[in-house]
């Protein structure tokens, strides 16, 4: 039996989704020996060609796919798996069909945790919201896989205090006490920035990249997640369930010995954790 930690599967809509809000966490997991897989629904052809343009509109899908491969390599995670949906059309896709793609990946990879956008897409983007629905449905349907079913589903999140401090009123921030996990990604800061820089065509689309380092650190230096679902196995003891309810289920995501990390209570009285590596 392998001692390697079980995999994580991240499901996002566009190239660069993986880098901005979760790239540091994905890199930290990969450093710990976790196989981190990425399923991306589109090639981002509705995005920018760059300013000045780095390619034509016809070339953009292939360019953004190459950028995504570059970002995954920078983060140290597995090469991306791409679906063939068109950017901006995911809300038109039947949720069962979308979930079937996610479930196929779950059956093949047997991840212990899934990570995706929250139901509101965080920014309200319809593609983000669609992928969130697909993943939630796939997580539910994966219960039929028994012991091979993912144990936890996590959503990207931005705490309200951070959104207010940075004036990000357009984001659907959540109350700080709803944050399950806050990850200090300082140890992989350069890796995360390298992954973001891989997405050259989109460099001008995020104002945070042109602001002060202090503001960049506030928004990008800690990544926040909210646990959306936890599946207890038949072997789970009542004591384990209580511990997971207090946020101890983070080992499902990080699968790391407690002695290898420093953990302290986070924002919430029962659910929050902050991990520094």
PDB file of N, CA and C in Angstrom, residues 179-219:
ATOM      1  N   UNK A 179     -15.264  31.081   7.238  1.00  0.00           N
ATOM      2  CA  UNK A 179     -14.045  30.542   6.630  1.00  0.00           C
ATOM      3  C   UNK A 179     -13.601  29.308   7.405  1.00  0.00           C
ATOM      4  N   UNK A 180     -13.464  28.197   6.695  1.00  0.00           N
ATOM      5  CA  UNK A 180     -13.009  26.952   7.326  1.00  0.00           C
ATOM      6  C   UNK A 180     -11.496  26.883   7.393  1.00  0.00           C
ATOM      7  N   UNK A 181     -10.854  27.393   6.348  1.00  0.00           N
ATOM      8  CA  UNK A 181      -9.411  27.208   6.212  1.00  0.00           C
ATOM      9  C   UNK A 181      -8.774  28.449   5.619  1.00  0.00           C
ATOM     10  N   UNK A 182      -7.760  28.976   6.289  1.00  0.00           N
ATOM     11  CA  UNK A 182      -6.956  30.075   5.774  1.00  0.00           C
ATOM     12  C   UNK A 182      -5.524  29.575   5.631  1.00  0.00           C
ATOM     13  N   UNK A 183      -4.994  29.626   4.438  1.00  0.00           N
ATOM     14  CA  UNK A 183      -3.674  29.061   4.170  1.00  0.00           C
ATOM     15  C   UNK A 183      -2.680  30.175   3.848  1.00  0.00           C
ATOM     16  N   UNK A 184      -1.650  30.277   4.650  1.00  0.00           N
ATOM     17  CA  UNK A 184      -0.567  31.221   4.393  1.00  0.00           C
ATOM     18  C   UNK A 184       0.307  30.638   3.275  1.00  0.00           C
ATOM     19  N   UNK A 185       0.303  31.287   2.115  1.00  0.00           N
ATOM     20  CA  UNK A 185       1.044  30.744   0.981  1.00  0.00           C
ATOM     21  C   UNK A 185       2.383  31.447   0.774  1.00  0.00           C
ATOM     22  N   UNK A 186       2.848  32.150   1.806  1.00  0.00           N
ATOM     23  CA  UNK A 186       4.139  32.833   1.715  1.00  0.00           C
ATOM     24  C   UNK A 186       5.270  31.901   1.291  1.00  0.00           C
ATOM     25  N   UNK A 187       5.321  30.649   1.793  1.00  0.00           N
ATOM     26  CA  UNK A 187       6.427  29.772   1.385  1.00  0.00           C
ATOM     27  C   UNK A 187       6.472  29.492  -0.115  1.00  0.00           C
ATOM     28  N   UNK A 188       5.349  29.663  -0.796  1.00  0.00           N
ATOM     29  CA  UNK A 188       5.315  29.405  -2.244  1.00  0.00           C
ATOM     30  C   UNK A 188       4.904  30.666  -3.011  1.00  0.00           C
ATOM     31  N   UNK A 189       5.174  31.821  -2.416  1.00  0.00           N
ATOM     32  CA  UNK A 189       4.776  33.089  -3.019  1.00  0.00           C
ATOM     33  C   UNK A 189       5.320  33.237  -4.439  1.00  0.00           C
ATOM     34  N   UNK A 190       6.614  32.956  -4.624  1.00  0.00           N
ATOM     35  CA  UNK A 190       7.212  33.111  -5.949  1.00  0.00           C
ATOM     36  C   UNK A 190       6.637  32.101  -6.930  1.00  0.00           C
ATOM     37  N   UNK A 191       6.337  30.890  -6.454  1.00  0.00           N
ATOM     38  CA  UNK A 191       5.698  29.907  -7.327  1.00  0.00           C
ATOM     39  C   UNK A 191       4.332  30.391  -7.794  1.00  0.00           C
ATOM     40  N   UNK A 192       3.579  30.942  -6.858  1.00  0.00           N
ATOM     41  CA  UNK A 192       2.249  31.430  -7.205  1.00  0.00           C
ATOM     42  C   UNK A 192       2.335  32.566  -8.208  1.00  0.00           C
ATOM     43  N   UNK A 193       3.241  33.517  -7.981  1.00  0.00           N
ATOM     44  CA  UNK A 193       3.387  34.624  -8.917  1.00  0.00           C
ATOM     45  C   UNK A 193       3.851  34.124 -10.283  1.00  0.00           C
ATOM     46  N   UNK A 194       4.733  33.120 -10.290  1.00  0.00           N
ATOM     47  CA  UNK A 194       5.194  32.564 -11.567  1.00  0.00           C
ATOM     48  C   UNK A 194       4.025  31.964 -12.333  1.00  0.00           C
ATOM     49  N   UNK A 195       3.128  31.286 -11.615  1.00  0.00           N
ATOM     50  CA  UNK A 195       1.954  30.694 -12.267  1.00  0.00           C
ATOM     51  C   UNK A 195       1.049  31.784 -12.824  1.00  0.00           C
ATOM     52  N   UNK A 196       0.838  32.840 -12.054  1.00  0.00           N
ATOM     53  CA  UNK A 196       0.010  33.956 -12.521  1.00  0.00           C
ATOM     54  C   UNK A 196       0.632  34.597 -13.760  1.00  0.00           C
ATOM     55  N   UNK A 197       1.962  34.749 -13.741  1.00  0.00           N
ATOM     56  CA  UNK A 197       2.644  35.369 -14.891  1.00  0.00           C
ATOM     57  C   UNK A 197       2.578  34.493 -16.127  1.00  0.00           C
ATOM     58  N   UNK A 198       2.366  33.197 -15.966  1.00  0.00           N
ATOM     59  CA  UNK A 198       2.214  32.326 -17.132  1.00  0.00           C
ATOM     60  C   UNK A 198       1.034  32.758 -17.989  1.00  0.00           C
ATOM     61  N   UNK A 199       0.024  33.335 -17.348  1.00  0.00           N
ATOM     62  CA  UNK A 199      -1.180  33.760 -18.070  1.00  0.00           C
ATOM     63  C   UNK A 199      -0.949  35.169 -18.638  1.00  0.00           C
ATOM     64  N   UNK A 200       0.003  35.249 -19.559  1.00  0.00           N
ATOM     65  CA  UNK A 200       0.442  36.551 -20.088  1.00  0.00           C
ATOM     66  C   UNK A 200      -0.690  37.334 -20.727  1.00  0.00           C
ATOM     67  N   UNK A 201      -1.560  36.645 -21.438  1.00  0.00           N
ATOM     68  CA  UNK A 201      -2.631  37.359 -22.142  1.00  0.00           C
ATOM     69  C   UNK A 201      -3.596  38.046 -21.181  1.00  0.00           C
ATOM     70  N   UNK A 202      -3.674  37.563 -19.952  1.00  0.00           N
ATOM     71  CA  UNK A 202      -4.646  38.098 -18.988  1.00  0.00           C
ATOM     72  C   UNK A 202      -4.006  39.053 -17.988  1.00  0.00           C
ATOM     73  N   UNK A 203      -2.742  39.422 -18.213  1.00  0.00           N
ATOM     74  CA  UNK A 203      -2.004  40.221 -17.232  1.00  0.00           C
ATOM     75  C   UNK A 203      -2.682  41.548 -16.915  1.00  0.00           C
ATOM     76  N   UNK A 204      -3.362  42.137 -17.890  1.00  0.00           N
ATOM     77  CA  UNK A 204      -3.989  43.431 -17.665  1.00  0.00           C
ATOM     78  C   UNK A 204      -5.405  43.358 -17.139  1.00  0.00           C
ATOM     79  N   UNK A 205      -5.890  42.143 -16.870  1.00  0.00           N
ATOM     80  CA  UNK A 205      -7.291  41.964 -16.475  1.00  0.00           C
ATOM     81  C   UNK A 205      -7.504  42.003 -14.971  1.00  0.00           C
ATOM     82  N   UNK A 206      -6.424  41.968 -14.193  1.00  0.00           N
ATOM     83  CA  UNK A 206      -6.565  41.982 -12.735  1.00  0.00           C
ATOM     84  C   UNK A 206      -5.827  43.178 -12.149  1.00  0.00           C
ATOM     85  N   UNK A 207      -6.554  44.192 -11.673  1.00  0.00           N
ATOM     86  CA  UNK A 207      -5.917  45.388 -11.112  1.00  0.00           C
ATOM     87  C   UNK A 207      -5.002  45.090  -9.927  1.00  0.00           C
ATOM     88  N   UNK A 208      -5.235  43.979  -9.234  1.00  0.00           N
ATOM     89  CA  UNK A 208      -4.435  43.679  -8.042  1.00  0.00           C
ATOM     90  C   UNK A 208      -2.960  43.520  -8.386  1.00  0.00           C
ATOM     91  N   UNK A 209      -2.663  43.163  -9.644  1.00  0.00           N
ATOM     92  CA  UNK A 209      -1.271  42.936 -10.045  1.00  0.00           C
ATOM     93  C   UNK A 209      -0.506  44.238 -10.234  1.00  0.00           C
ATOM     94  N   UNK A 210      -1.202  45.357 -10.310  1.00  0.00           N
ATOM     95  CA  UNK A 210      -0.532  46.644 -10.498  1.00  0.00           C
ATOM     96  C   UNK A 210      -0.586  47.510  -9.248  1.00  0.00           C
ATOM     97  N   UNK A 211      -1.095  46.958  -8.173  1.00  0.00           N
ATOM     98  CA  UNK A 211      -1.201  47.708  -6.937  1.00  0.00           C
ATOM     99  C   UNK A 211       0.029  47.464  -6.076  1.00  0.00           C
ATOM    100  N   UNK A 212       0.045  47.985  -4.864  1.00  0.00           N
ATOM    101  CA  UNK A 212       1.211  47.868  -3.989  1.00  0.00           C
ATOM    102  C   UNK A 212       1.412  46.423  -3.544  1.00  0.00           C
ATOM    103  N   UNK A 213       2.647  46.109  -3.180  1.00  0.00           N
ATOM    104  CA  UNK A 213       2.957  44.762  -2.710  1.00  0.00           C
ATOM    105  C   UNK A 213       2.149  44.441  -1.459  1.00  0.00           C
ATOM    106  N   UNK A 214       1.915  45.442  -0.610  1.00  0.00           N
ATOM    107  CA  UNK A 214       1.130  45.225   0.606  1.00  0.00           C
ATOM    108  C   UNK A 214      -0.276  44.738   0.271  1.00  0.00           C
ATOM    109  N   UNK A 215      -0.893  45.373  -0.710  1.00  0.00           N
ATOM    110  CA  UNK A 215      -2.243  44.969  -1.101  1.00  0.00           C
ATOM    111  C   UNK A 215      -2.231  43.621  -1.819  1.00  0.00           C
ATOM    112  N   UNK A 216      -1.200  43.374  -2.603  1.00  0.00           N
ATOM    113  CA  UNK A 216      -1.078  42.072  -3.240  1.00  0.00           C
ATOM    114  C   UNK A 216      -0.960  40.966  -2.196  1.00  0.00           C
ATOM    115  N   UNK A 217      -0.152  41.207  -1.181  1.00  0.00           N
ATOM    116  CA  UNK A 217       0.021  40.212  -0.118  1.00  0.00           C
ATOM    117  C   UNK A 217      -1.286  39.958   0.622  1.00  0.00           C
ATOM    118  N   UNK A 218      -2.052  41.025   0.831  1.00  0.00           N
ATOM    119  CA  UNK A 218      -3.314  40.872   1.562  1.00  0.00           C
ATOM    120  C   UNK A 218      -4.295  40.012   0.773  1.00  0.00           C
ATOM    121  N   UNK A 219      -4.350  40.216  -0.542  1.00  0.00           N
ATOM    122  CA  UNK A 219      -5.326  39.494  -1.356  1.00  0.00           C
ATOM    123  C   UNK A 219      -4.816  38.128  -1.805  1.00  0.00           C
TER     124      UNK A 219
END
